[in-house]
Amino acid sequence: MNKAYSEKEYVELINSALYGFVELTGGEEDEVSEAMLYSLKKQLSVPDIHLLVACADAQTLKLVFSYFESMGYQLDSASDSGEVHSRLKDSSYDALILDAQLSEQNGIPLYTCLRLEHFSKPIILLVPDAGMENLPRYLNSGADDIV
């Protein structure tokens, strides 16, 4: 990487981009304008950040990928917890963007298991209930932030 980012800076950069994604798309890929993406890419140029995006829903994964790729992020994907573990063994990531609903076979959330396994990089969760009242539950279970 060109610049050494702190964990807090990673979380802030990625969250900024994720919130921009949510605001721009409203969840709809066809609402993203190229001009807006270009503008965001110029403002937040971080091409050396390597992310693992894990989501069971193919449409959500496609939307997140199209948004982050357009901004120059290096991305890999996973669709289940086994694939996440495999990717983490094979590659190094600066942060993870995980579907909060991904879990291990025993039902424990994947992000909690990763923390129990001493995974120390930032974990940003894609959650269905991103209200502030739910934030402590996710943070106390191993997430760094939610979207």
Short mmCIF file of C-alpha atoms in Angstrom, two decimals:
data_model
loop_
_atom_site.label_atom_id
_atom_site.label_comp_id
_atom_site.label_asym_id
_atom_site.label_seq_id
_atom_site.Cartn_x
_atom_site.Cartn_y
_atom_site.Cartn_z
CA MET A 1 0.00 0.00 0.00
CA ASN A 2 1.14 3.54 -0.68
CA LYS A 3 0.10 4.85 2.71
CA ALA A 4 -0.14 3.04 6.01
CA TYR A 5 -3.67 3.58 7.27
CA SER A 6 -4.64 3.03 10.88
CA GLU A 7 -7.51 0.67 11.62
CA LYS A 8 -9.72 3.67 12.42
CA GLU A 9 -8.83 5.30 9.08
CA TYR A 10 -9.70 2.09 7.22
CA VAL A 11 -13.08 1.94 8.90
CA GLU A 12 -13.75 5.62 8.15
CA LEU A 13 -12.69 5.31 4.49
CA ILE A 14 -14.70 2.19 3.86
CA ASN A 15 -17.74 3.45 5.73
CA SER A 16 -17.63 6.70 3.82
CA ALA A 17 -17.70 4.74 0.61
CA LEU A 18 -20.43 2.38 1.85
CA TYR A 19 -22.67 5.20 2.99
CA GLY A 20 -22.12 6.86 -0.37
CA PHE A 21 -23.13 3.61 -2.02
CA VAL A 22 -26.34 3.42 0.00
CA GLU A 23 -27.19 7.07 -0.65
CA LEU A 24 -26.43 6.92 -4.36
CA THR A 25 -28.16 3.68 -5.18
CA GLY A 26 -30.96 3.46 -2.69
CA GLY A 27 -30.22 -0.21 -3.29
CA GLU A 28 -30.86 0.18 -7.03
CA GLU A 29 -27.91 -0.28 -9.37
CA ASP A 30 -29.45 1.69 -12.25
CA GLU A 31 -29.63 4.88 -10.16
CA VAL A 32 -25.85 5.19 -9.88
CA SER A 33 -24.61 7.85 -12.28
CA GLU A 34 -21.13 7.64 -13.74
CA ALA A 35 -20.48 11.31 -12.98
CA MET A 36 -21.26 10.81 -9.29
CA LEU A 37 -19.04 7.74 -9.11
CA TYR A 38 -16.19 9.57 -10.83
CA SER A 39 -16.54 12.46 -8.38
CA LEU A 40 -16.50 10.12 -5.38
CA LYS A 41 -13.53 8.24 -6.79
CA LYS A 42 -11.55 11.48 -7.07
CA GLN A 43 -12.47 12.51 -3.52
CA LEU A 44 -11.68 9.12 -2.01
CA SER A 45 -8.81 7.67 -3.98
CA VAL A 46 -7.64 4.57 -2.11
CA PRO A 47 -6.74 2.04 -4.83
CA ASP A 48 -4.37 0.00 -2.69
CA ILE A 49 -6.97 -1.13 -0.17
CA HIS A 50 -7.81 -4.82 -0.59
CA LEU A 51 -11.26 -5.83 0.68
CA LEU A 52 -13.03 -9.13 1.08
CA VAL A 53 -16.76 -8.75 0.54
CA ALA A 54 -18.84 -11.65 1.83
CA CYS A 55 -22.54 -11.80 1.15
CA ALA A 56 -24.91 -14.69 0.41
CA ASP A 57 -27.19 -12.49 -1.71
CA ALA A 58 -25.80 -12.32 -5.25
CA GLN A 59 -27.59 -9.07 -6.13
CA THR A 60 -26.23 -7.24 -3.06
CA LEU A 61 -22.75 -8.58 -3.79
CA LYS A 62 -23.00 -7.37 -7.40
CA LEU A 63 -24.05 -3.88 -6.29
CA VAL A 64 -21.29 -3.57 -3.70
CA PHE A 65 -18.72 -4.83 -6.21
CA SER A 66 -19.76 -2.45 -8.97
CA TYR A 67 -19.58 0.48 -6.58
CA PHE A 68 -16.20 -0.30 -5.01
CA GLU A 69 -14.54 -1.44 -8.24
CA SER A 70 -15.46 1.86 -9.86
CA MET A 71 -13.55 3.61 -7.07
CA GLY A 72 -10.42 1.53 -7.54
CA TYR A 73 -10.63 -0.85 -4.58
CA GLN A 74 -9.13 -4.33 -4.94
CA LEU A 75 -11.93 -6.79 -4.17
CA ASP A 76 -12.48 -10.48 -3.60
CA SER A 77 -15.79 -12.12 -2.83
CA ALA A 78 -17.14 -14.96 -0.74
CA SER A 79 -20.67 -16.28 -0.41
CA ASP A 80 -20.43 -18.31 2.80
CA SER A 81 -18.35 -18.69 5.95
CA GLY A 82 -16.26 -21.55 4.55
CA GLU A 83 -15.27 -19.44 1.58
CA VAL A 84 -14.40 -16.52 3.88
CA HIS A 85 -12.05 -18.73 5.91
CA SER A 86 -10.47 -20.09 2.74
CA ARG A 87 -9.88 -16.59 1.33
CA LEU A 88 -8.40 -15.39 4.62
CA LYS A 89 -5.90 -18.28 4.55
CA ASP A 90 -4.90 -17.53 0.94
CA SER A 91 -4.80 -13.71 0.93
CA SER A 92 -4.27 -10.70 3.14
CA TYR A 93 -7.06 -8.12 3.38
CA ASP A 94 -7.12 -4.62 4.79
CA ALA A 95 -10.74 -5.02 5.92
CA LEU A 96 -13.83 -7.18 5.52
CA ILE A 97 -17.31 -6.19 4.48
CA LEU A 98 -19.59 -8.96 5.71
CA ASP A 99 -23.26 -9.75 5.53
CA ALA A 100 -24.22 -9.78 9.21
CA GLN A 101 -26.42 -12.80 8.59
CA LEU A 102 -23.51 -15.07 7.60
CA SER A 103 -22.86 -17.55 10.39
CA GLU A 104 -20.77 -20.59 11.22
CA GLN A 105 -22.31 -24.07 11.32
CA ASN A 106 -23.01 -23.66 15.03
CA GLY A 107 -25.13 -20.54 14.43
CA ILE A 108 -22.63 -18.06 15.88
CA PRO A 109 -22.25 -14.99 13.63
CA LEU A 110 -19.21 -15.24 11.36
CA TYR A 111 -17.84 -11.86 12.48
CA THR A 112 -17.92 -13.00 16.12
CA CYS A 113 -16.09 -16.22 15.23
CA LEU A 114 -13.44 -14.27 13.34
CA ARG A 115 -12.79 -12.12 16.40
CA LEU A 116 -12.58 -15.25 18.59
CA GLU A 117 -9.98 -16.54 16.10
CA HIS A 118 -8.02 -13.28 16.66
CA PHE A 119 -8.80 -11.68 13.29
CA SER A 120 -7.81 -8.06 13.97
CA LYS A 121 -8.59 -6.18 10.74
CA PRO A 122 -11.70 -3.96 10.53
CA ILE A 123 -15.02 -5.71 9.95
CA ILE A 124 -17.86 -3.64 8.51
CA LEU A 125 -21.26 -5.32 8.55
CA LEU A 126 -24.04 -5.03 6.02
CA VAL A 127 -27.10 -5.23 8.25
CA PRO A 128 -30.85 -5.15 7.65
CA ASP A 129 -31.40 -3.10 10.82
CA ALA A 130 -28.77 -0.35 10.74
CA GLY A 131 -30.48 1.85 13.32
CA MET A 132 -28.38 3.32 16.09
CA GLU A 133 -30.26 1.26 18.68
CA ASN A 134 -28.75 -1.90 17.15
CA LEU A 135 -25.18 -0.62 16.88
CA PRO A 136 -24.05 -1.69 20.39
CA ARG A 137 -25.21 -5.27 19.76
CA TYR A 138 -23.06 -5.54 16.64
CA LEU A 139 -20.07 -3.70 18.11
CA ASN A 140 -20.09 -5.88 21.23
CA SER A 141 -20.14 -8.99 19.02
CA GLY A 142 -17.02 -8.09 17.03
CA ALA A 143 -17.96 -5.59 14.31
CA ASP A 144 -16.19 -2.26 13.89
CA ASP A 145 -19.18 -0.58 12.28
CA ILE A 146 -22.43 -1.26 10.44
CA VAL A 147 -24.16 -0.07 7.28
#
